[in-house]
Tab-separated table of C-alpha atoms in Angstrom:
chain	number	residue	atom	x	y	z
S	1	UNK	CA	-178.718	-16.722	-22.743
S	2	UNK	CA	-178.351	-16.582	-19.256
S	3	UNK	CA	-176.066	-20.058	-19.160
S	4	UNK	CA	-174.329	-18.505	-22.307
S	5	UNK	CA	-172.903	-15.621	-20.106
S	6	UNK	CA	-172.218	-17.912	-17.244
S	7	UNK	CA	-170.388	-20.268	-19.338
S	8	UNK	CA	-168.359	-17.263	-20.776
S	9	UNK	CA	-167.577	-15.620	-17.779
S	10	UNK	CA	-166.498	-18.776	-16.605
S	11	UNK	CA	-164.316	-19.561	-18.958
S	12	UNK	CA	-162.500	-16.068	-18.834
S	13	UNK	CA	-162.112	-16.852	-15.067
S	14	UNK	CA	-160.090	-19.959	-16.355
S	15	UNK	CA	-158.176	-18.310	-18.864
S	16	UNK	CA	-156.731	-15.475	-16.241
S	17	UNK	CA	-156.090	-18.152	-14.098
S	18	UNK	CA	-154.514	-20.744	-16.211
S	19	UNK	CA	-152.629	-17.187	-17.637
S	20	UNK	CA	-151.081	-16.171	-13.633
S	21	UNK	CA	-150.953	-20.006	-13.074
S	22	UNK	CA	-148.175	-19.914	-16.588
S	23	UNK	CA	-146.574	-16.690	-15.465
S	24	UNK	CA	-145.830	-17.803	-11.873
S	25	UNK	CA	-144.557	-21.278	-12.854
S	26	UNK	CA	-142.425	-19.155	-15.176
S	27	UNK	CA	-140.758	-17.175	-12.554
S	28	UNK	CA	-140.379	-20.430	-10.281
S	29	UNK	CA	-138.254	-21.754	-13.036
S	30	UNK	CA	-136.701	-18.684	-13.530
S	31	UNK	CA	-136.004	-18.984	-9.787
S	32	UNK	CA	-134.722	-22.584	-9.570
S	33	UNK	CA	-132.652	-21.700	-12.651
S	34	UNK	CA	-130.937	-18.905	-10.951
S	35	UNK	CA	-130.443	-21.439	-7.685
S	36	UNK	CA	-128.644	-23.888	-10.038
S	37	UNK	CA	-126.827	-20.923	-11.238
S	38	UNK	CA	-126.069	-19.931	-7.518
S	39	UNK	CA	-125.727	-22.987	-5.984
S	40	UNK	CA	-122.446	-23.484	-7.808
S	41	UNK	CA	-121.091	-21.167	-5.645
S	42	UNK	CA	-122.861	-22.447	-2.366
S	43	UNK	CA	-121.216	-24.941	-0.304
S	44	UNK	CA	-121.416	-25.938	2.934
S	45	UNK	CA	-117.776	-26.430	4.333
S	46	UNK	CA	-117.679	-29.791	5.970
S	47	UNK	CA	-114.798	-32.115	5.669
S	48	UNK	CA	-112.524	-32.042	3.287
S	49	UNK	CA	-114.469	-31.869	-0.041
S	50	UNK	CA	-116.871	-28.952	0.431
S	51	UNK	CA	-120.886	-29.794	-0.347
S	52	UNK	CA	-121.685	-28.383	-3.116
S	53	UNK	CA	-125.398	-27.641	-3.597
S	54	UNK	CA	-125.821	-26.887	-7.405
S	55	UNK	CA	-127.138	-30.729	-7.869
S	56	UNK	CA	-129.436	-30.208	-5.219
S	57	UNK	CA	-130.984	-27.734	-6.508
S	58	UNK	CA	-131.408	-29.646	-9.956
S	59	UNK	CA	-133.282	-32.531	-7.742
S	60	UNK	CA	-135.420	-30.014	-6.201
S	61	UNK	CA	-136.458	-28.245	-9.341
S	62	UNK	CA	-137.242	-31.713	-10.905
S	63	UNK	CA	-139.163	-32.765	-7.667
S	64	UNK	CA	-140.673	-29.503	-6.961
S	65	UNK	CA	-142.092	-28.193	-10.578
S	66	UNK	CA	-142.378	-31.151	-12.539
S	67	UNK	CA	-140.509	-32.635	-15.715
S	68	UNK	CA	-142.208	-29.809	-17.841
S	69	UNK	CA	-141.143	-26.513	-15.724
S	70	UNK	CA	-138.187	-28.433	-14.531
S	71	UNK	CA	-136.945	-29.219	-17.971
S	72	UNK	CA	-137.713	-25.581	-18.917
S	73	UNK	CA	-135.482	-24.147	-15.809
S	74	UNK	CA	-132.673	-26.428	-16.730
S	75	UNK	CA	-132.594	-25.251	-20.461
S	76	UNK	CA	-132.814	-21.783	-20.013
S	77	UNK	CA	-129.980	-22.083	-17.363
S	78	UNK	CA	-127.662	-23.606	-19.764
S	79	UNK	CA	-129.026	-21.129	-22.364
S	80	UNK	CA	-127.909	-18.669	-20.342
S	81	UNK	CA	-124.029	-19.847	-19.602
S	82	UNK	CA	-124.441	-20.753	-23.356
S	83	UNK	CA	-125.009	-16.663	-24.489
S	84	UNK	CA	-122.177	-15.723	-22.122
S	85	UNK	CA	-124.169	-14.972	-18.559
S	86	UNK	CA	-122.019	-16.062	-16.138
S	87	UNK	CA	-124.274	-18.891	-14.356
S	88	UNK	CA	-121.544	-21.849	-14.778
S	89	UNK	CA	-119.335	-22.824	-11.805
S	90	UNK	CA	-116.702	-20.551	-11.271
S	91	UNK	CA	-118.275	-17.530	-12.674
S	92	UNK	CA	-117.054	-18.607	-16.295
S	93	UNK	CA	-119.901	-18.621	-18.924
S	94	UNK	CA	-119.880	-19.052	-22.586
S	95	UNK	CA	-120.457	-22.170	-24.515
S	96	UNK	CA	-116.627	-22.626	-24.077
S	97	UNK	CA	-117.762	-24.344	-20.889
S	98	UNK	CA	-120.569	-26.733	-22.886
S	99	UNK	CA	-117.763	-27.978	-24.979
S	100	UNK	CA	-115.125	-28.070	-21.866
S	101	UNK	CA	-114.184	-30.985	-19.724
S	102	UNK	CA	-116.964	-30.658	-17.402
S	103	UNK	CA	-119.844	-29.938	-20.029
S	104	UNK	CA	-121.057	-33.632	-20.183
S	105	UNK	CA	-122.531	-32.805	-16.362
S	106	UNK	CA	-123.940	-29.491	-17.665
S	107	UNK	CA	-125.843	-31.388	-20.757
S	108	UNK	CA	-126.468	-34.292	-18.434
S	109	UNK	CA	-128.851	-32.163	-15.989
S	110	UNK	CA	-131.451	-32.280	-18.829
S	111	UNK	CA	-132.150	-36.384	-18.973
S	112	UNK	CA	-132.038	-35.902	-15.138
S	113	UNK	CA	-134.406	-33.717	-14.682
S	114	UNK	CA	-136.665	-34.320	-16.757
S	115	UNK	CA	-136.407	-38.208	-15.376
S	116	UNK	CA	-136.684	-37.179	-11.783
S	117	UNK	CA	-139.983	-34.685	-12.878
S	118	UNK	CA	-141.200	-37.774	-14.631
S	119	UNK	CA	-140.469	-40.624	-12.129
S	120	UNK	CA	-141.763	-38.857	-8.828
S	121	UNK	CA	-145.404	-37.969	-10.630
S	122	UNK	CA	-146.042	-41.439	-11.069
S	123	UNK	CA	-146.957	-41.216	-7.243
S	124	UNK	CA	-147.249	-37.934	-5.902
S	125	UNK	CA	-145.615	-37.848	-2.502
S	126	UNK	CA	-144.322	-41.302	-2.037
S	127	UNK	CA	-140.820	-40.732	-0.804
S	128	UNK	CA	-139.914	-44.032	-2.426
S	129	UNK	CA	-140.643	-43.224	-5.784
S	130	UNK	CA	-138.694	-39.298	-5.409
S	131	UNK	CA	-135.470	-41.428	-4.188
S	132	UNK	CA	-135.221	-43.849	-7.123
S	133	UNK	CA	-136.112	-41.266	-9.562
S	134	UNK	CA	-133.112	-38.799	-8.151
S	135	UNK	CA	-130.935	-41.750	-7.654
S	136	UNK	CA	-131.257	-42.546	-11.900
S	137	UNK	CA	-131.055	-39.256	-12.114
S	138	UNK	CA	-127.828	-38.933	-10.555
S	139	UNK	CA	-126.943	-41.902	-12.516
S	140	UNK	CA	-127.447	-40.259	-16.072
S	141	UNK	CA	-125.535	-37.170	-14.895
S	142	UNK	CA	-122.584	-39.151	-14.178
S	143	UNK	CA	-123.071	-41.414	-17.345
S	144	UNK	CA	-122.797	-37.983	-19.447
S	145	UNK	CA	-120.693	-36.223	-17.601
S	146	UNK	CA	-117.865	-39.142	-16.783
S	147	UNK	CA	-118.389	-40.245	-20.798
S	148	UNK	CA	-117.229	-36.685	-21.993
S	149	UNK	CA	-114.181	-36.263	-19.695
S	150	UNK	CA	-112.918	-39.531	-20.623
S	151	UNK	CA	-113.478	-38.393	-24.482
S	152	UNK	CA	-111.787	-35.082	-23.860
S	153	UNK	CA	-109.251	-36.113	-21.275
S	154	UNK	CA	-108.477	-39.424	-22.679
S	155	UNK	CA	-108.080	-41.056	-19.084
S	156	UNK	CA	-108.606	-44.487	-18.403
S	157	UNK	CA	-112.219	-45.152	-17.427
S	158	UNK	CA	-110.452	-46.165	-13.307
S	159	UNK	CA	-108.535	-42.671	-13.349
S	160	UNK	CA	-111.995	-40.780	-14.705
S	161	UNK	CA	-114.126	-42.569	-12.198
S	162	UNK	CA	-111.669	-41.808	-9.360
S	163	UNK	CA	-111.812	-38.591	-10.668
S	164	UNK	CA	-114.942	-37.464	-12.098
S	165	UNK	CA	-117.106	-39.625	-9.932
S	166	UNK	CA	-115.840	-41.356	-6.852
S	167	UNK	CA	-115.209	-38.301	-4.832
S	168	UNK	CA	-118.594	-36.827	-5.018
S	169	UNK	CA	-120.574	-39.957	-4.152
S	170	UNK	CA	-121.480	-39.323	-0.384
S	171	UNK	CA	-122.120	-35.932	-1.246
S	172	UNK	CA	-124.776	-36.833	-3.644
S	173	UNK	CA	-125.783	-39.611	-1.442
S	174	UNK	CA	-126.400	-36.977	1.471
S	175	UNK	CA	-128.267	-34.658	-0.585
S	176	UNK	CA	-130.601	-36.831	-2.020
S	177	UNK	CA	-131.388	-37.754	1.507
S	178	UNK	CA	-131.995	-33.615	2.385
S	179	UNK	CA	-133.962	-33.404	-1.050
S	180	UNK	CA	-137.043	-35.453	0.225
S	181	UNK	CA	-137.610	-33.262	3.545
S	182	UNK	CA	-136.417	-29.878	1.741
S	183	UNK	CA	-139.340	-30.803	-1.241
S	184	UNK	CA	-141.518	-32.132	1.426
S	185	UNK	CA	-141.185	-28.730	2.999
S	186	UNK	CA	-141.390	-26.727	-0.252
S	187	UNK	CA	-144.417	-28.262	-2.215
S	188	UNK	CA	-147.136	-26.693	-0.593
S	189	UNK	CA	-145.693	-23.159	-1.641
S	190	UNK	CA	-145.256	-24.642	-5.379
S	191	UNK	CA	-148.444	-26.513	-5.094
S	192	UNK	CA	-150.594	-24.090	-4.403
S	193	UNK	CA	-150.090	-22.553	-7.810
S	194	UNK	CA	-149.537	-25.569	-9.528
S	195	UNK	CA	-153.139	-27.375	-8.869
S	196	UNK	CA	-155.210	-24.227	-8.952
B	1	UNK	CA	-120.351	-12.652	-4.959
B	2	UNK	CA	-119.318	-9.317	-6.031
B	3	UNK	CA	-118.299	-10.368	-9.510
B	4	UNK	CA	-121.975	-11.238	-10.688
B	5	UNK	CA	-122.825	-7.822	-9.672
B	6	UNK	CA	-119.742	-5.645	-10.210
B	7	UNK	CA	-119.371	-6.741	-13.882
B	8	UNK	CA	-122.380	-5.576	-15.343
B	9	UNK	CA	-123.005	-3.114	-18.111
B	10	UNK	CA	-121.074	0.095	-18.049
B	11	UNK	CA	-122.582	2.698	-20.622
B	12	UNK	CA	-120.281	3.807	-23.092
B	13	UNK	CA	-120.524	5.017	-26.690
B	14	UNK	CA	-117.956	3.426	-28.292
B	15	UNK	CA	-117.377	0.847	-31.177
B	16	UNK	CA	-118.070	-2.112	-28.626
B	17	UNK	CA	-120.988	-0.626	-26.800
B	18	UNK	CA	-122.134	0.371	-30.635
B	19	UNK	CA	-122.003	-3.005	-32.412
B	20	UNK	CA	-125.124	-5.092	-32.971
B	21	UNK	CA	-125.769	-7.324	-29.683
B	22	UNK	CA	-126.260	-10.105	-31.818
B	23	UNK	CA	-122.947	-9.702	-33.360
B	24	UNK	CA	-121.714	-9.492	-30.246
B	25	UNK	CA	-123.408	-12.729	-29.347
B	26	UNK	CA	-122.047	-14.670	-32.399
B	27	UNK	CA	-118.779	-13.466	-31.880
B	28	UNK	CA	-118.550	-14.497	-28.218
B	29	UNK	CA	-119.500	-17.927	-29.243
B	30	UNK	CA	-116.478	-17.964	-32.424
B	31	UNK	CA	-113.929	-16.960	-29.705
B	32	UNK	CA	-115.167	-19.512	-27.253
B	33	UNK	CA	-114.686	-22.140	-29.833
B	34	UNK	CA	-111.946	-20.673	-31.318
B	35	UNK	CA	-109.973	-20.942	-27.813
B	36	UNK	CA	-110.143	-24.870	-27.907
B	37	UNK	CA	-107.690	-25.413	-30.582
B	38	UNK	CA	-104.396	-23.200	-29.804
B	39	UNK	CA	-101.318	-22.969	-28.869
B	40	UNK	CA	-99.806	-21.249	-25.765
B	41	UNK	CA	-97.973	-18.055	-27.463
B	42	UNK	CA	-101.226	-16.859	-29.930
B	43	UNK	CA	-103.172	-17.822	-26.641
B	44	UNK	CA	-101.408	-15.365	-24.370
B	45	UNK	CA	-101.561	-12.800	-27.382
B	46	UNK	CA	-105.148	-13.197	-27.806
B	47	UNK	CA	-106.065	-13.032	-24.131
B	48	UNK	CA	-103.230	-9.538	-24.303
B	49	UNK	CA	-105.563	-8.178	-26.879
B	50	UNK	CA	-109.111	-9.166	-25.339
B	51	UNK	CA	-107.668	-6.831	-22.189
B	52	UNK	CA	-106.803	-4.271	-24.277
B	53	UNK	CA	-110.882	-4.635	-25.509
B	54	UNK	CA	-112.412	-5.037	-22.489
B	55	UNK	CA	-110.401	-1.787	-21.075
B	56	UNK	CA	-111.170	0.102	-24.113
B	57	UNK	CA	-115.330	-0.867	-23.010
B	58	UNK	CA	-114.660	1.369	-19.922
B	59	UNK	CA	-114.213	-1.332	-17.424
B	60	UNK	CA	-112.044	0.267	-14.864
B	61	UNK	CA	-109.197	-2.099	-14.201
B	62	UNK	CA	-108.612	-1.570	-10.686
B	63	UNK	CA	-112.416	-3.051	-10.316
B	64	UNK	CA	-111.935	-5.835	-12.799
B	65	UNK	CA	-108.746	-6.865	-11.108
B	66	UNK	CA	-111.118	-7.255	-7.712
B	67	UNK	CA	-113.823	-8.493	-9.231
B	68	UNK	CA	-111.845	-11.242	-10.680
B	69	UNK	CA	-109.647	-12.189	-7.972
B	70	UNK	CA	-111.262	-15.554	-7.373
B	71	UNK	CA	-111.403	-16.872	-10.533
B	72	UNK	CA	-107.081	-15.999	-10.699
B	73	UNK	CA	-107.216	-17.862	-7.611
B	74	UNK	CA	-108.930	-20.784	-9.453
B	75	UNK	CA	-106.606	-20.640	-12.502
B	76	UNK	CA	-103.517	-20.464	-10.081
B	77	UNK	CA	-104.918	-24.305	-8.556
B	78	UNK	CA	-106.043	-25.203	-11.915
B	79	UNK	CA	-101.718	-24.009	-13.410
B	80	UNK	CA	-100.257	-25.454	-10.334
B	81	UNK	CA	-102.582	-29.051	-10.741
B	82	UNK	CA	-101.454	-29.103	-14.452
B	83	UNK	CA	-97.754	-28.388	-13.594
B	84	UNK	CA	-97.002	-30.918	-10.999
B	85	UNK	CA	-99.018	-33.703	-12.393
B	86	UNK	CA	-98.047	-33.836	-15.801
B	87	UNK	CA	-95.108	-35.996	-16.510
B	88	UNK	CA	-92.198	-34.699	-18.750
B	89	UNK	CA	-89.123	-33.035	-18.356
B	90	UNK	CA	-87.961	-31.434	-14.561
B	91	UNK	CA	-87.638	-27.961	-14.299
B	92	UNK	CA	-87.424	-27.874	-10.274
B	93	UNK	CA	-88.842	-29.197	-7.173
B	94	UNK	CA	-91.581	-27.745	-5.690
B	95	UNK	CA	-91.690	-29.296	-2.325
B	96	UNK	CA	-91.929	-33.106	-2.328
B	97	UNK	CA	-93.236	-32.483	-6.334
B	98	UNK	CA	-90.943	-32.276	-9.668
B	99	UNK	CA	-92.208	-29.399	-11.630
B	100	UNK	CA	-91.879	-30.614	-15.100
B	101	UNK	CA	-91.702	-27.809	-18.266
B	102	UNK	CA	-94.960	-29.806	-20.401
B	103	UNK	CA	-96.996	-29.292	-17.445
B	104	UNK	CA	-95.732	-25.706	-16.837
B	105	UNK	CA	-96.961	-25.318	-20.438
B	106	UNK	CA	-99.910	-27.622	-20.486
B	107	UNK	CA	-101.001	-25.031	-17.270
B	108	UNK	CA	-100.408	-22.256	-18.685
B	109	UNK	CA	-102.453	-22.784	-22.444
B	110	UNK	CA	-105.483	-24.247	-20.356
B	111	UNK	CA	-105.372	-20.810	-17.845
B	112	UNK	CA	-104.997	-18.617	-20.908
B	113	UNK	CA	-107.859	-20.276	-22.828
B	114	UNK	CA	-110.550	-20.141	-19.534
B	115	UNK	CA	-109.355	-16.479	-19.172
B	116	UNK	CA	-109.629	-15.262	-22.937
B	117	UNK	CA	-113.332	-16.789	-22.621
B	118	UNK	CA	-114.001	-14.858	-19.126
B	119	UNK	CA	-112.509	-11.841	-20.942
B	120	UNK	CA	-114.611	-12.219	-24.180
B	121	UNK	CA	-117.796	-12.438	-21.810
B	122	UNK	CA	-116.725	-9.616	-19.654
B	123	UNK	CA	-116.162	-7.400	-22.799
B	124	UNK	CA	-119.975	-8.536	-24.033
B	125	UNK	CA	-121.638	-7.813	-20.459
B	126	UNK	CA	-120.080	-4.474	-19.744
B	127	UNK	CA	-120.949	-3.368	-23.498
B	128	UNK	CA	-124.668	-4.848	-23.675
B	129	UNK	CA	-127.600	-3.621	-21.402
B	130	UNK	CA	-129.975	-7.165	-20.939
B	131	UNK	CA	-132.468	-5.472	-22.921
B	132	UNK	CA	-130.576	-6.154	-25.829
B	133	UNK	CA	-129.072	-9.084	-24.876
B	134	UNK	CA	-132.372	-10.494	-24.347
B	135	UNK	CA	-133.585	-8.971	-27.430
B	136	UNK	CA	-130.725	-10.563	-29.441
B	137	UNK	CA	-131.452	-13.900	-27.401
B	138	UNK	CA	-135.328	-14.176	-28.893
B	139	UNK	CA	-133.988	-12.802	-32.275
B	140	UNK	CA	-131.888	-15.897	-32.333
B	141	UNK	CA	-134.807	-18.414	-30.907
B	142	UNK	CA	-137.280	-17.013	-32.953
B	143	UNK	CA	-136.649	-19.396	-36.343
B	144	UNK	CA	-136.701	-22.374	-33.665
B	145	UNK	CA	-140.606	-23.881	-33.783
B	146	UNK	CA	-142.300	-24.982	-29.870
B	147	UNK	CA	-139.759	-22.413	-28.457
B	148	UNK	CA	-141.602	-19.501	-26.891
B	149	UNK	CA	-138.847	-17.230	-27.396
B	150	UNK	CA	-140.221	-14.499	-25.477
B	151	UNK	CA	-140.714	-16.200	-22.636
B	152	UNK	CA	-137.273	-17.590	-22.133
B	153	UNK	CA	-136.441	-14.113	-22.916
B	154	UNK	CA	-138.300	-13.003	-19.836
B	155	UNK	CA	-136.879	-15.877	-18.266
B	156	UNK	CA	-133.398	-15.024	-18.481
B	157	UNK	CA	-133.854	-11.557	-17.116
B	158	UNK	CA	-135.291	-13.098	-14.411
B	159	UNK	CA	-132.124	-15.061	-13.989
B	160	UNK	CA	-130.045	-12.368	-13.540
B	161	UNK	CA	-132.137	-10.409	-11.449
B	162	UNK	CA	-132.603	-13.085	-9.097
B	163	UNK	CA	-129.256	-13.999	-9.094
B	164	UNK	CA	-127.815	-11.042	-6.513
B	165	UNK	CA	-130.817	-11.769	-4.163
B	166	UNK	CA	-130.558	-15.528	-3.692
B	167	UNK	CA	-126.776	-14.816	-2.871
B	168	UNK	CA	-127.890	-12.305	-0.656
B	169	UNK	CA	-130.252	-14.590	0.974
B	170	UNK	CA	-127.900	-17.182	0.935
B	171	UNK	CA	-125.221	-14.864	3.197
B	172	UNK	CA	-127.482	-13.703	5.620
B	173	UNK	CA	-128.999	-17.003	5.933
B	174	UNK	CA	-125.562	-18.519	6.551
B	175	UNK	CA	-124.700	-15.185	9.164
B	176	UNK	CA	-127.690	-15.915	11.148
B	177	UNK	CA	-126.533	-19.634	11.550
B	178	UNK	CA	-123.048	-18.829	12.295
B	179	UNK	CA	-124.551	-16.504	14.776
B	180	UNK	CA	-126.021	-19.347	17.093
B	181	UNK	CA	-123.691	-21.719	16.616
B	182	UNK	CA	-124.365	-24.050	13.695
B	183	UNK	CA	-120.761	-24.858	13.580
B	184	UNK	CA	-120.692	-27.066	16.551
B	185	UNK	CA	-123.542	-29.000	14.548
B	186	UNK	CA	-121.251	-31.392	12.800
B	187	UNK	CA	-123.863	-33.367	11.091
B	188	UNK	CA	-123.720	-32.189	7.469
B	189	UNK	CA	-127.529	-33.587	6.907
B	190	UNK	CA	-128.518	-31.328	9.587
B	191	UNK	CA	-126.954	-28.679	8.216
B	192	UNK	CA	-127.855	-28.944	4.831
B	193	UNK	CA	-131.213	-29.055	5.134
B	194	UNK	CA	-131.450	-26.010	7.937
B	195	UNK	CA	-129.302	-23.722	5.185
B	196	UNK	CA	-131.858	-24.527	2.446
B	197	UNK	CA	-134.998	-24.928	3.685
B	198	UNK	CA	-135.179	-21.322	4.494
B	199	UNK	CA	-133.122	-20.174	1.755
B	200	UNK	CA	-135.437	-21.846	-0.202
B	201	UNK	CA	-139.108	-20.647	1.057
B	202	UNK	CA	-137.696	-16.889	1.642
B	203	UNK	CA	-136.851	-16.769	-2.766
B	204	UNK	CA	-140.031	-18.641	-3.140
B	205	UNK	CA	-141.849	-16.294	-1.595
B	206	UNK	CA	-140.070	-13.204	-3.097
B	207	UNK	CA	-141.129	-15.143	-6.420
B	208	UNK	CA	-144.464	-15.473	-5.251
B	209	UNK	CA	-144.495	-11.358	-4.709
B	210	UNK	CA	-142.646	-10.891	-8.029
B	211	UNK	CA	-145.428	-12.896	-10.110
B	212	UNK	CA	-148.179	-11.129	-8.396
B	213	UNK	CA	-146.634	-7.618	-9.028
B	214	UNK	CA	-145.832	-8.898	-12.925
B	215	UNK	CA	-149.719	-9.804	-12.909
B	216	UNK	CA	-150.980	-6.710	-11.750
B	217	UNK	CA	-149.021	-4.454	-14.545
B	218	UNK	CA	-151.071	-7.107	-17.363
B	219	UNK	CA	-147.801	-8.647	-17.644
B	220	UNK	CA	-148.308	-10.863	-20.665
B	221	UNK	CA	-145.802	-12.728	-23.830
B	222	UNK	CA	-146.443	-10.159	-26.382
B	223	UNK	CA	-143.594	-7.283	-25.354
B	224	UNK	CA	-141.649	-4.905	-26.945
B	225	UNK	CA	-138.683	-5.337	-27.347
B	226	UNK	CA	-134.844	-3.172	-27.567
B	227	UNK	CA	-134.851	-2.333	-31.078
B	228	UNK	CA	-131.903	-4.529	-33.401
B	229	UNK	CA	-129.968	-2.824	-35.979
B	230	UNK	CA	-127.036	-3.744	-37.699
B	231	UNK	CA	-125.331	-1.773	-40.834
B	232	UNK	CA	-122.397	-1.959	-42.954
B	233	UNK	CA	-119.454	-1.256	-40.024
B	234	UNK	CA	-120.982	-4.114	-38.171
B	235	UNK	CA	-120.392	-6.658	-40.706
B	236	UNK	CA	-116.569	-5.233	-41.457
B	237	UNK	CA	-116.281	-5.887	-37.476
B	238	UNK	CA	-117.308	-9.338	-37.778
B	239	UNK	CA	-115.447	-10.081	-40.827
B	240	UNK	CA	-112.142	-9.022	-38.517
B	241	UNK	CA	-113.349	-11.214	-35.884
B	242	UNK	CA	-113.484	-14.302	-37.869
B	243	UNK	CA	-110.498	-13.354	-39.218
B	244	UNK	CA	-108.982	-13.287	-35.981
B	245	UNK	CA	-110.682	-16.315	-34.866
B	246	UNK	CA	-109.050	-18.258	-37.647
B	247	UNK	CA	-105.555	-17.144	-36.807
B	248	UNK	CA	-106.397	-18.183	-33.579
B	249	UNK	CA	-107.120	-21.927	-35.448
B	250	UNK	CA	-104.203	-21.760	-37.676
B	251	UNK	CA	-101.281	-21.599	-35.481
């Protein structure tokens, strides 16, 4: 009888806990959602091409909650430029923007992140294994996104390289780099609800 | 930043602010779509007429005008790109560039179509409250199996409530830098990672206090939601719009 109640009480305690453990990963994707959604407008203004953050942030949310809650964040941000919210660069939502030029790198953030989510579990921590994974990452963004434009534009695959691409290359490069110290930073915050 | 906040919902009682959200919803989408396959003169007359809709909503245009001033900035470089780069006849010279009438043309159909879309969704968000947006939103995800609609419901509200903060966050952040001299840092590494590492833990943490206060009012899945109604009007409203939408198609 005793062990009965024990058991049960026990299990309660596991059920509130996996419960607050679902609600805050819920609001950490909400959150990394709304910092893709902001980080189109953040840039830091070096050079001539300003840095954009926005993929950053898609690297982080892959790295930092997992292919699950990062795939998750990443839908319900396009969802949200999708029903009109303005979340897309530029302030313009609507699925006009899904279908537009630069949608291919909007659809493309899904393969990515889930990849990167995937990829860096394999070994928790290893900064090795979080590079590669955000550098195919990157890769499948670009595949999509440099793919449609070509459709759309009808460029030659040079001209849409040089322009959908090329430019943006150190960029990524350098932000990859700041991803690994940023999540390195950042995952005992996430962690700590994630593993209890 | 002041156009995520600015151009919210404005209460109202007419037609627009009347018409079932998921209407609304639907016919956002049409126009968006709709958009893609036009010419320049029904263009410019479309995005005439979504004005004259989003004014009648009770945006004040004075605000929308400020509100929107970078975006016209961005269609201005997005008209001027089109018009000096696309090869055709010369109009004039614009400096050391030919001007050519296609890509005055080309310019001007591409700015017309992003702004009848920012229009359309300015006319939705000033006439819905996110209750019913949201409520619409689930409505549409419920008939979709291993989607918790009511989550990404709550998920989306989230969105757009942490939306001003993180911007906020993201100024003051960037302030405090400027302050003590980041710009003579010229390493953009550096500087990357010492804007977002505290950007970062400071929303985290907000998060962190948001979950806990959700948690303590028994937040759970199983909500209630803004109540849905449509009746006959509603469809006669849509009917127009798809009507409209297919002129928009035809010529």
């Amino acid at each position: 009888m005793t062990s009965n109640k024990q058991t049960l009480a026990q299990q309660r305690k596991m059920e509130t806990e996996t419960g607050g453990r679902q609600l805050r990963m819920t609001v950490y994707a909400s959150l990394m959602a709304a910092l893709t959604a902001a980080g189109a407008y953040m840039a830091i203004p070096i050079g001539p091409v300003p840095i954009v953050l926005q993929n950053l942030f898609i690297y982080l949310a892959g790295l930092l909650l997992g292919w699950r809650w990062g795939l998750a964040s990443v839908g319900v941000y396009i969802l949200a430029g999708a029903f009109g919210l303005p979340v897309f660069a530029g302030g313009l939502g609507g699925i006009g923007r899904i279908v537009g030029p630069t949608g291919g790198y909007l659809i493309g953030f899904l393969p990515a992140v889930f990849l990167i989510g995937w990829i860096s579990a394999k070994r928790k921590g290893n900064v090795v294994y979080d590079v590669v994974a955000m550098i195919i990452g990157t890769a499948v963004i670009y595949a999509m996104g440099v793919s449609w434009l070509k459709i759309l534009t009808g460029m030659t695959w040079g001209k849409t390289l040089a322009v959908g691409m090329l430019p943006f290359l150190i960029g990524d490069a350098l932000k990859i780099a700041a991803a690994v110290p940023i999540s390195k930073a950042l995952r005992p915050i996430v962690n700590k609800t994630k593993e209890a | 930043m002041a156009g995520l906040t600015a151009l919210g919902y404005i209460s109202g009682s007419g037609r627009l602010h009347r018409w079932d959200p998921r209407f609304k919803i639907v016919a956002l989408i049409m126009v968006s779509l709709a958009s893609l396959g036009t010419s320049l003169p029904v263009l410019s007359g479309a995005c005439l007429l979504m004005l004259m809709v989003v004014i009648r909503a009770g945006v004040p245009p004075g605000a929308l005008m400020r509100d929107l001033k970078p975006v016209v900035l961005l269609l201005l470089f997005i008209f001027l790109a089109r018009a000096l780069v696309t090869p055709g006849e010369q109009l004039f010279v614009l400096g050391p560039w030919p001007v050519t009438r296609e890509g005055v043309i080309a310019g001007a159909a591409i700015c017309s179509r992003l702004l009848l879309v920012l229009l359309a969704g300015v006319a939705v968000m000033a006439s819905t409250r996110l209750s019913e947006i949201k409520a619409a939103v689930e409505w549409f995800l419920k008939p979709i199996p291993g989607v918790p609609e009511k989550r990404v419901g709550t998920m989306l509200s989230l969105i757009v409530r942490f939306l001003p903060h993180i911007l906020d966050q993201a100024r003051e952040t960037g302030e405090a830098q400027r302050a003590r001299g980041i710009e003579n840092r010229k390493n953009p590494f550096y500087r990357v990672i010492r804007f977002s590492i505290p950007v970062l833990r400071r929303t985290f943490l907000t998060a962190d206090q948001l979950a806990l206060a959700m948690e303590a009012r028994c937040y759970a899945d199983d909500r209630t939601d803004a109540e849905l109604v449509s009746d006959r009007s509603d469809w006669i409203l849509m009917g127009t719009t798809v009507l409209l939408c297919l002129c928009l198609l035809m010529f």
